[in-house]
C-alpha cells in the first residue's frame, strides 16, 4: 500500500511541474498561450533536445562537459544536406549519411579525449571549433535547406516513432547493461569506481560512443523537423546544448520521483513550454535567456541542496511530534 501511494505521489509531483508552468503562462498571457496545437508543437520541438540530452547525459554524470555535441549535430546535418543538394541522393542514403557521420565524429571526439589526456572541457572546445570550421566548409549558404521529400522523418508520427525507439534503446543501455552500472558508479566517485575494478578510461570512451549514436539520430531529426540547418560560427553551436544541459539538470532534480530518462524528457518539455510562454508574452530573446538562467539557478540550488531541505522538513516534523508528546 505504501509503495502504491508513493508511486502515485511521485507521479503527481512529476506531472505538477509542466502543469504549473502551463497554468502560469496561460494566466500571464491572458489565454494566448496553451492551445492544443501549440502544445503538440512544443512536444515535437522537445524530441531533438531530449535526444541531445541523452547523448550528453553519461558524460555530464561523470563530470565531463562535451561542448562539441552541438557542432557534431550541425556538421552531420549540414553534410547530409549538401549531399542532397549535389547528388540528389534518396531518403535512406541521406538518413544513413547524417546518422553515420554523427557517429564517426562522436567517436573521434572520444578518441581525442582519451589519447590527448587533457581535461574534457579543453578537448571539447578545440574539437568544437574544428567541427564548426568543417560545418562552414560543408555549407551551401548561410542556411542550408532540404526539400520536403527528405523531411518525412520530421513529420508525425515518424518523428515520434524514431524518438520512441531511441528512448527504449537508451533505457536499456543506461539501466540494464554493465556499461550503465559503470557510469552510475563513476558518477558517484570515479576514484572509488576505479578501486572497485571499473575501467574508467574504457567507460569514458564508451560514453562518447553511446553519445555519438544519439547525436547522429538527433542531427537527422533536427534537419528533418526544421527543413534547414544554419551554418555554425563563433561557437554558436554551443547554443544548441545549453538548453539540453538544463534538461539534464531538471531530470536529475526529478530523479527522486521518476526515472532519470523520463525526468530529462519532462525537463526539456518544460523548457520548451517556458520559451513558448515567454514568446506569447512578447519578451525579447535577452529576457528569455535571463529567465532560463534564473530557472537553471533555481534547479541547481534545489538539486544540490534538496537533501538539506528534506532533512529540515523531517526535523521540523519530528520536533512538532515531540512537542505534542510532551504536551
mmCIF file of C-alpha atoms in Angstrom:
data_model
loop_
_atom_site.group_PDB
_atom_site.id
_atom_site.type_symbol
_atom_site.label_atom_id
_atom_site.label_comp_id
_atom_site.label_asym_id
_atom_site.label_seq_id
_atom_site.Cartn_x
_atom_site.Cartn_y
_atom_site.Cartn_z
ATOM 1 C CA UNK A 1 0.000 0.000 0.000
ATOM 2 C CA UNK A 2 2.828 2.380 0.898
ATOM 3 C CA UNK A 3 4.587 1.558 -2.370
ATOM 4 C CA UNK A 4 1.428 2.284 -4.388
ATOM 5 C CA UNK A 5 0.803 5.568 -2.585
ATOM 6 C CA UNK A 6 4.444 6.586 -3.050
ATOM 7 C CA UNK A 7 4.237 5.904 -6.788
ATOM 8 C CA UNK A 8 1.058 7.961 -7.053
ATOM 9 C CA UNK A 9 2.642 10.797 -5.067
ATOM 10 C CA UNK A 10 5.772 10.742 -7.245
ATOM 11 C CA UNK A 11 3.682 10.730 -10.437
ATOM 12 C CA UNK A 12 1.735 13.742 -9.207
ATOM 13 C CA UNK A 13 4.976 15.615 -8.440
ATOM 14 C CA UNK A 14 6.374 14.878 -11.920
ATOM 15 C CA UNK A 15 3.169 15.946 -13.698
ATOM 16 C CA UNK A 16 2.806 19.009 -11.475
ATOM 17 C CA UNK A 17 5.920 20.760 -12.847
ATOM 18 C CA UNK A 18 4.790 21.085 -16.506
ATOM 19 C CA UNK A 19 1.192 21.655 -15.352
ATOM 20 C CA UNK A 20 2.205 24.614 -13.158
ATOM 21 C CA UNK A 21 4.363 26.110 -15.926
ATOM 22 C CA UNK A 22 1.456 25.754 -18.353
ATOM 23 C CA UNK A 23 -1.014 27.397 -15.962
ATOM 24 C CA UNK A 24 1.417 30.204 -15.122
ATOM 25 C CA UNK A 25 1.910 31.281 -18.736
ATOM 26 C CA UNK A 26 -1.747 30.671 -19.614
ATOM 27 C CA UNK A 27 -2.742 33.177 -16.932
ATOM 28 C CA UNK A 28 0.059 35.680 -17.630
ATOM 29 C CA UNK A 29 -0.610 35.674 -21.387
ATOM 30 C CA UNK A 30 -4.332 36.165 -20.906
ATOM 31 C CA UNK A 31 -5.185 32.859 -22.580
ATOM 32 C CA UNK A 32 -2.987 33.419 -25.655
ATOM 33 C CA UNK A 33 -0.681 30.588 -24.602
ATOM 34 C CA UNK A 34 -1.633 26.942 -24.324
ATOM 35 C CA UNK A 35 -3.674 25.976 -27.369
ATOM 36 C CA UNK A 36 -3.684 22.267 -28.192
ATOM 37 C CA UNK A 37 -1.827 22.774 -31.480
ATOM 38 C CA UNK A 38 0.946 24.748 -29.770
ATOM 39 C CA UNK A 39 1.340 22.097 -27.042
ATOM 40 C CA UNK A 40 1.700 19.399 -29.722
ATOM 41 C CA UNK A 41 4.285 21.558 -31.491
ATOM 42 C CA UNK A 42 6.120 22.060 -28.184
ATOM 43 C CA UNK A 43 6.278 18.309 -27.729
ATOM 44 C CA UNK A 44 7.612 17.878 -31.269
ATOM 45 C CA UNK A 45 10.281 20.524 -30.611
ATOM 46 C CA UNK A 46 11.232 18.671 -27.427
ATOM 47 C CA UNK A 47 12.307 15.492 -29.246
ATOM 48 C CA UNK A 48 15.668 16.681 -30.618
ATOM 49 C CA UNK A 49 16.858 18.466 -27.423
ATOM 50 C CA UNK A 50 15.911 15.371 -25.424
ATOM 51 C CA UNK A 51 17.977 13.120 -27.721
ATOM 52 C CA UNK A 52 20.929 15.501 -27.354
ATOM 53 C CA UNK A 53 20.406 15.455 -23.571
ATOM 54 C CA UNK A 54 20.534 11.643 -23.626
ATOM 55 C CA UNK A 55 23.698 11.866 -25.729
ATOM 56 C CA UNK A 56 25.355 14.165 -23.176
ATOM 57 C CA UNK A 57 23.874 12.531 -20.078
ATOM 58 C CA UNK A 58 26.543 9.894 -19.377
ATOM 59 C CA UNK A 59 29.403 12.365 -19.793
ATOM 60 C CA UNK A 60 27.668 15.010 -17.650
ATOM 61 C CA UNK A 61 27.051 12.483 -14.858
ATOM 62 C CA UNK A 62 30.780 11.666 -14.940
ATOM 63 C CA UNK A 63 31.687 15.389 -14.778
ATOM 64 C CA UNK A 64 32.734 15.665 -18.434
ATOM 65 C CA UNK A 65 31.323 18.568 -20.415
ATOM 66 C CA UNK A 66 31.212 17.763 -24.141
ATOM 67 C CA UNK A 67 30.733 21.149 -25.801
ATOM 68 C CA UNK A 68 31.298 19.596 -29.237
ATOM 69 C CA UNK A 69 27.888 17.864 -29.208
ATOM 70 C CA UNK A 70 26.114 20.788 -30.878
ATOM 71 C CA UNK A 71 28.813 21.090 -33.545
ATOM 72 C CA UNK A 72 28.542 17.358 -34.323
ATOM 73 C CA UNK A 73 24.791 17.710 -34.852
ATOM 74 C CA UNK A 74 25.285 20.707 -37.148
ATOM 75 C CA UNK A 75 28.135 19.197 -39.198
ATOM 76 C CA UNK A 76 26.327 15.882 -39.717
ATOM 77 C CA UNK A 77 23.092 17.614 -40.759
ATOM 78 C CA UNK A 78 24.952 20.108 -42.963
ATOM 79 C CA UNK A 79 26.950 17.424 -44.772
ATOM 80 C CA UNK A 80 23.823 15.329 -45.396
ATOM 81 C CA UNK A 81 22.014 18.385 -46.794
ATOM 82 C CA UNK A 82 24.954 19.119 -49.099
ATOM 83 C CA UNK A 83 24.906 15.549 -50.434
ATOM 84 C CA UNK A 84 21.214 16.033 -51.220
ATOM 85 C CA UNK A 85 21.983 19.325 -52.974
ATOM 86 C CA UNK A 86 24.890 17.978 -55.035
ATOM 87 C CA UNK A 87 23.802 14.435 -55.869
ATOM 88 C CA UNK A 88 20.052 14.285 -55.115
ATOM 89 C CA UNK A 89 20.502 11.105 -53.079
ATOM 90 C CA UNK A 90 17.451 9.240 -51.750
ATOM 91 C CA UNK A 91 15.945 9.458 -48.284
ATOM 92 C CA UNK A 92 17.593 6.266 -46.999
ATOM 93 C CA UNK A 93 21.151 7.249 -48.097
ATOM 94 C CA UNK A 94 20.535 10.723 -46.656
ATOM 95 C CA UNK A 95 19.496 9.250 -43.290
ATOM 96 C CA UNK A 96 22.471 6.861 -43.259
ATOM 97 C CA UNK A 97 24.961 9.622 -44.157
ATOM 98 C CA UNK A 98 23.708 12.038 -41.465
ATOM 99 C CA UNK A 99 23.494 9.389 -38.739
ATOM 100 C CA UNK A 100 26.767 7.708 -39.759
ATOM 101 C CA UNK A 101 28.722 10.980 -39.838
ATOM 102 C CA UNK A 102 27.361 11.911 -36.419
ATOM 103 C CA UNK A 103 28.554 8.564 -35.056
ATOM 104 C CA UNK A 104 32.016 8.919 -36.635
ATOM 105 C CA UNK A 105 32.512 12.473 -35.327
ATOM 106 C CA UNK A 106 31.334 11.491 -31.846
ATOM 107 C CA UNK A 107 33.727 8.536 -31.704
ATOM 108 C CA UNK A 108 36.529 10.787 -32.971
ATOM 109 C CA UNK A 109 35.827 13.222 -30.112
ATOM 110 C CA UNK A 110 36.127 10.320 -27.666
ATOM 111 C CA UNK A 111 39.415 9.148 -29.157
ATOM 112 C CA UNK A 112 40.857 12.669 -28.993
ATOM 113 C CA UNK A 113 39.850 12.951 -25.329
ATOM 114 C CA UNK A 114 41.308 9.530 -24.432
ATOM 115 C CA UNK A 115 44.639 9.938 -26.225
ATOM 116 C CA UNK A 116 45.311 13.636 -25.539
ATOM 117 C CA UNK A 117 44.830 13.133 -21.784
ATOM 118 C CA UNK A 118 43.739 16.724 -21.177
ATOM 119 C CA UNK A 119 40.599 17.949 -19.349
ATOM 120 C CA UNK A 120 37.410 17.175 -21.268
ATOM 121 C CA UNK A 121 36.402 20.840 -21.431
ATOM 122 C CA UNK A 122 39.691 21.722 -23.208
ATOM 123 C CA UNK A 123 39.300 18.882 -25.701
ATOM 124 C CA UNK A 124 35.653 19.796 -26.289
ATOM 125 C CA UNK A 125 36.451 23.445 -27.032
ATOM 126 C CA UNK A 126 39.160 22.536 -29.540
ATOM 127 C CA UNK A 127 37.043 19.880 -31.236
ATOM 128 C CA UNK A 128 34.042 22.218 -31.308
ATOM 129 C CA UNK A 129 35.997 24.891 -33.202
ATOM 130 C CA UNK A 130 37.345 22.306 -35.671
ATOM 131 C CA UNK A 131 33.879 20.883 -36.323
ATOM 132 C CA UNK A 132 32.411 24.368 -36.783
ATOM 133 C CA UNK A 133 35.058 25.023 -39.428
ATOM 134 C CA UNK A 134 34.020 21.787 -41.150
ATOM 135 C CA UNK A 135 30.412 22.969 -40.949
ATOM 136 C CA UNK A 136 31.369 26.151 -42.800
ATOM 137 C CA UNK A 137 33.175 24.148 -45.474
ATOM 138 C CA UNK A 138 30.179 21.847 -45.947
ATOM 139 C CA UNK A 139 27.594 24.641 -46.043
ATOM 140 C CA UNK A 140 26.000 25.810 -49.256
ATOM 141 C CA UNK A 141 24.930 29.191 -47.903
ATOM 142 C CA UNK A 142 24.231 30.754 -44.512
ATOM 143 C CA UNK A 143 21.176 28.490 -44.252
ATOM 144 C CA UNK A 144 21.233 25.082 -45.937
ATOM 145 C CA UNK A 145 17.763 23.673 -46.675
ATOM 146 C CA UNK A 146 16.441 20.361 -47.955
ATOM 147 C CA UNK A 147 13.299 19.659 -49.963
ATOM 148 C CA UNK A 148 10.078 18.333 -48.461
ATOM 149 C CA UNK A 149 10.724 14.795 -49.696
ATOM 150 C CA UNK A 150 13.646 14.491 -47.280
ATOM 151 C CA UNK A 151 11.783 15.797 -44.241
ATOM 152 C CA UNK A 152 9.412 12.841 -43.897
ATOM 153 C CA UNK A 153 11.071 11.646 -40.675
ATOM 154 C CA UNK A 154 10.357 15.033 -39.130
ATOM 155 C CA UNK A 155 6.580 14.635 -39.530
ATOM 156 C CA UNK A 156 4.105 12.927 -37.236
ATOM 157 C CA UNK A 157 4.082 10.044 -36.428
ATOM 158 C CA UNK A 158 7.550 9.203 -37.818
ATOM 159 C CA UNK A 159 9.473 11.607 -35.578
ATOM 160 C CA UNK A 160 7.729 10.171 -32.502
ATOM 161 C CA UNK A 161 8.466 6.593 -33.628
ATOM 162 C CA UNK A 162 12.173 7.395 -34.120
ATOM 163 C CA UNK A 163 12.295 9.081 -30.716
ATOM 164 C CA UNK A 164 10.485 6.184 -29.018
ATOM 165 C CA UNK A 165 12.989 3.680 -30.445
ATOM 166 C CA UNK A 166 15.918 5.776 -29.192
ATOM 167 C CA UNK A 167 14.232 6.253 -25.801
ATOM 168 C CA UNK A 168 13.873 2.490 -25.347
ATOM 169 C CA UNK A 169 17.452 1.952 -26.542
ATOM 170 C CA UNK A 170 18.868 4.441 -24.036
ATOM 171 C CA UNK A 171 16.680 2.975 -21.287
ATOM 172 C CA UNK A 172 18.132 -0.475 -21.951
ATOM 173 C CA UNK A 173 21.716 0.804 -22.184
ATOM 174 C CA UNK A 174 21.557 3.006 -19.099
ATOM 175 C CA UNK A 175 19.501 0.791 -16.794
ATOM 176 C CA UNK A 176 20.254 -2.799 -17.800
ATOM 177 C CA UNK A 177 23.842 -3.041 -19.058
ATOM 178 C CA UNK A 178 27.227 -3.315 -17.399
ATOM 179 C CA UNK A 179 28.166 -0.012 -19.010
ATOM 180 C CA UNK A 180 25.184 1.718 -17.356
ATOM 181 C CA UNK A 181 26.192 0.407 -13.923
ATOM 182 C CA UNK A 182 29.758 1.608 -14.501
ATOM 183 C CA UNK A 183 28.510 5.078 -15.483
ATOM 184 C CA UNK A 184 26.490 5.351 -12.287
ATOM 185 C CA UNK A 185 29.491 4.132 -10.284
ATOM 186 C CA UNK A 186 31.729 6.765 -11.909
ATOM 187 C CA UNK A 187 29.051 9.407 -11.317
ATOM 188 C CA UNK A 188 29.233 8.694 -7.573
ATOM 189 C CA UNK A 189 33.039 8.682 -7.439
ATOM 190 C CA UNK A 190 35.445 7.847 -10.230
ATOM 191 C CA UNK A 191 38.221 7.066 -7.758
ATOM 192 C CA UNK A 192 36.084 4.622 -5.779
ATOM 193 C CA UNK A 193 34.775 3.097 -9.012
ATOM 194 C CA UNK A 194 38.342 2.603 -10.226
ATOM 195 C CA UNK A 195 39.334 0.954 -6.960
ATOM 196 C CA UNK A 196 36.255 -1.263 -7.309
ATOM 197 C CA UNK A 197 37.501 -2.623 -10.629
ATOM 198 C CA UNK A 198 35.771 -0.300 -13.105
ATOM 199 C CA UNK A 199 37.889 0.542 -16.160
ATOM 200 C CA UNK A 200 37.214 4.284 -16.065
ATOM 201 C CA UNK A 201 39.084 5.022 -19.310
ATOM 202 C CA UNK A 202 37.090 2.404 -21.218
ATOM 203 C CA UNK A 203 33.855 3.658 -19.632
ATOM 204 C CA UNK A 204 34.725 7.226 -20.666
ATOM 205 C CA UNK A 205 35.298 6.167 -24.266
ATOM 206 C CA UNK A 206 32.046 4.183 -24.313
ATOM 207 C CA UNK A 207 30.253 7.302 -23.069
ATOM 208 C CA UNK A 208 31.378 9.057 -26.240
ATOM 209 C CA UNK A 209 30.415 6.049 -28.382
ATOM 210 C CA UNK A 210 26.883 5.934 -26.932
ATOM 211 C CA UNK A 211 26.689 9.714 -27.230
ATOM 212 C CA UNK A 212 27.658 9.564 -30.918
ATOM 213 C CA UNK A 213 24.723 7.290 -31.786
ATOM 214 C CA UNK A 214 22.200 9.665 -30.235
ATOM 215 C CA UNK A 215 23.867 12.735 -31.737
ATOM 216 C CA UNK A 216 23.672 11.158 -35.198
ATOM 217 C CA UNK A 217 19.950 10.466 -34.830
ATOM 218 C CA UNK A 218 19.420 13.918 -33.270
ATOM 219 C CA UNK A 219 21.085 15.507 -36.322
ATOM 220 C CA UNK A 220 18.771 13.560 -38.631
ATOM 221 C CA UNK A 221 15.637 14.549 -36.699
ATOM 222 C CA UNK A 222 16.763 18.169 -36.344
ATOM 223 C CA UNK A 223 17.150 18.824 -40.066
ATOM 224 C CA UNK A 224 14.071 16.712 -40.847
ATOM 225 C CA UNK A 225 11.871 18.720 -38.460
ATOM 226 C CA UNK A 226 13.324 22.147 -39.295
ATOM 227 C CA UNK A 227 13.906 21.513 -43.003
ATOM 228 C CA UNK A 228 17.128 23.505 -42.808
ATOM 229 C CA UNK A 229 20.289 23.985 -40.757
ATOM 230 C CA UNK A 230 22.225 27.178 -40.000
ATOM 231 C CA UNK A 231 25.953 27.450 -40.562
ATOM 232 C CA UNK A 232 27.843 27.408 -37.259
ATOM 233 C CA UNK A 233 30.328 30.175 -36.420
ATOM 234 C CA UNK A 234 31.928 31.750 -33.355
ATOM 235 C CA UNK A 235 30.934 28.832 -31.095
ATOM 236 C CA UNK A 236 27.262 29.310 -31.998
ATOM 237 C CA UNK A 237 26.822 25.523 -31.946
ATOM 238 C CA UNK A 238 27.104 25.626 -28.151
ATOM 239 C CA UNK A 239 23.710 27.375 -28.049
ATOM 240 C CA UNK A 240 22.171 24.039 -29.056
ATOM 241 C CA UNK A 241 23.451 22.251 -25.985
ATOM 242 C CA UNK A 242 22.759 24.788 -23.225
ATOM 243 C CA UNK A 243 19.023 24.090 -23.047
ATOM 244 C CA UNK A 244 19.849 20.382 -23.336
ATOM 245 C CA UNK A 245 22.067 20.726 -20.265
ATOM 246 C CA UNK A 246 19.188 22.432 -18.468
ATOM 247 C CA UNK A 247 17.043 19.424 -19.357
ATOM 248 C CA UNK A 248 19.599 17.088 -17.804
ATOM 249 C CA UNK A 249 19.752 19.073 -14.571
ATOM 250 C CA UNK A 250 15.949 19.187 -14.350
ATOM 251 C CA UNK A 251 15.979 15.420 -14.883
ATOM 252 C CA UNK A 252 18.487 14.997 -12.051
ATOM 253 C CA UNK A 253 16.284 17.147 -9.804
ATOM 254 C CA UNK A 254 13.261 14.959 -10.668
ATOM 255 C CA UNK A 255 15.181 11.673 -10.303
ATOM 256 C CA UNK A 256 13.923 11.029 -6.725
ATOM 257 C CA UNK A 257 10.401 10.972 -8.170
ATOM 258 C CA UNK A 258 10.845 9.238 -11.534
ATOM 259 C CA UNK A 259 13.330 7.544 -13.829
ATOM 260 C CA UNK A 260 16.135 9.879 -14.944
ATOM 261 C CA UNK A 261 15.219 9.418 -18.624
ATOM 262 C CA UNK A 262 11.625 10.456 -18.008
ATOM 263 C CA UNK A 263 12.847 13.384 -15.902
ATOM 264 C CA UNK A 264 15.063 14.609 -18.760
ATOM 265 C CA UNK A 265 12.133 14.403 -21.187
ATOM 266 C CA UNK A 266 9.919 16.348 -18.755
ATOM 267 C CA UNK A 267 12.722 18.880 -18.216
ATOM 268 C CA UNK A 268 13.130 19.592 -21.928
ATOM 269 C CA UNK A 269 9.364 19.802 -22.394
ATOM 270 C CA UNK A 270 9.094 22.317 -19.543
ATOM 271 C CA UNK A 271 11.883 24.422 -21.059
ATOM 272 C CA UNK A 272 10.080 24.462 -24.407
ATOM 273 C CA UNK A 273 6.876 25.481 -22.628
ATOM 274 C CA UNK A 274 8.786 28.311 -20.946
ATOM 275 C CA UNK A 275 10.209 29.522 -24.269
ATOM 276 C CA UNK A 276 6.779 29.480 -25.916
ATOM 277 C CA UNK A 277 5.219 31.139 -22.878
ATOM 278 C CA UNK A 278 7.756 33.939 -22.842
ATOM 279 C CA UNK A 279 7.244 34.453 -26.578
ATOM 280 C CA UNK A 280 3.477 34.669 -26.068
ATOM 281 C CA UNK A 281 4.119 37.455 -23.550
ATOM 282 C CA UNK A 282 6.223 39.356 -26.097
ATOM 283 C CA UNK A 283 9.505 39.185 -24.200
ATOM 284 C CA UNK A 284 12.767 39.715 -26.075
ATOM 285 C CA UNK A 285 15.332 36.946 -26.561
ATOM 286 C CA UNK A 286 17.651 38.508 -23.973
ATOM 287 C CA UNK A 287 14.900 38.391 -21.338
ATOM 288 C CA UNK A 288 14.168 34.795 -22.340
ATOM 289 C CA UNK A 289 17.832 33.936 -21.700
ATOM 290 C CA UNK A 290 17.591 35.693 -18.339
ATOM 291 C CA UNK A 291 14.518 33.649 -17.417
ATOM 292 C CA UNK A 292 16.275 30.440 -18.464
ATOM 293 C CA UNK A 293 19.275 31.418 -16.343
ATOM 294 C CA UNK A 294 17.092 32.061 -13.300
ATOM 295 C CA UNK A 295 15.321 28.738 -13.859
ATOM 296 C CA UNK A 296 18.691 26.952 -14.090
ATOM 297 C CA UNK A 297 19.845 28.649 -10.871
ATOM 298 C CA UNK A 298 16.715 27.526 -9.015
ATOM 299 C CA UNK A 299 17.058 23.967 -10.306
ATOM 300 C CA UNK A 300 20.759 23.806 -9.388
ATOM 301 C CA UNK A 301 20.099 25.186 -5.897
ATOM 302 C CA UNK A 302 17.411 22.577 -5.342
ATOM 303 C CA UNK A 303 19.449 19.726 -6.884
ATOM 304 C CA UNK A 304 22.488 20.304 -4.700
ATOM 305 C CA UNK A 305 20.587 21.222 -1.532
ATOM 306 C CA UNK A 306 17.485 19.017 -1.731
ATOM 307 C CA UNK A 307 18.764 16.683 0.964
ATOM 308 C CA UNK A 308 19.228 19.621 3.336
ATOM 309 C CA UNK A 309 15.692 20.800 2.561
ATOM 310 C CA UNK A 310 14.271 17.305 3.127
ATOM 311 C CA UNK A 311 16.270 16.949 6.371
ATOM 312 C CA UNK A 312 14.984 20.329 7.563
ATOM 313 C CA UNK A 313 11.367 19.341 6.845
ATOM 314 C CA UNK A 314 11.860 15.979 8.569
ATOM 315 C CA UNK A 315 13.430 17.632 11.635
ATOM 316 C CA UNK A 316 10.521 20.078 11.844
ATOM 317 C CA UNK A 317 8.036 17.193 11.743
ATOM 318 C CA UNK A 318 9.933 15.273 14.443
ATOM 319 C CA UNK A 319 10.158 18.415 16.595
ATOM 320 C CA UNK A 320 6.403 19.015 16.343
ATOM 321 C CA UNK A 321 5.651 15.360 17.107
ATOM 322 C CA UNK A 322 7.932 15.524 20.155
ATOM 323 C CA UNK A 323 6.247 18.738 21.362
ATOM 324 C CA UNK A 324 2.831 17.065 21.083
ATOM 325 C CA UNK A 325 4.041 14.063 23.073
ATOM 326 C CA UNK A 326 5.436 16.305 25.813
ATOM 327 C CA UNK A 327 2.247 18.394 25.910
#
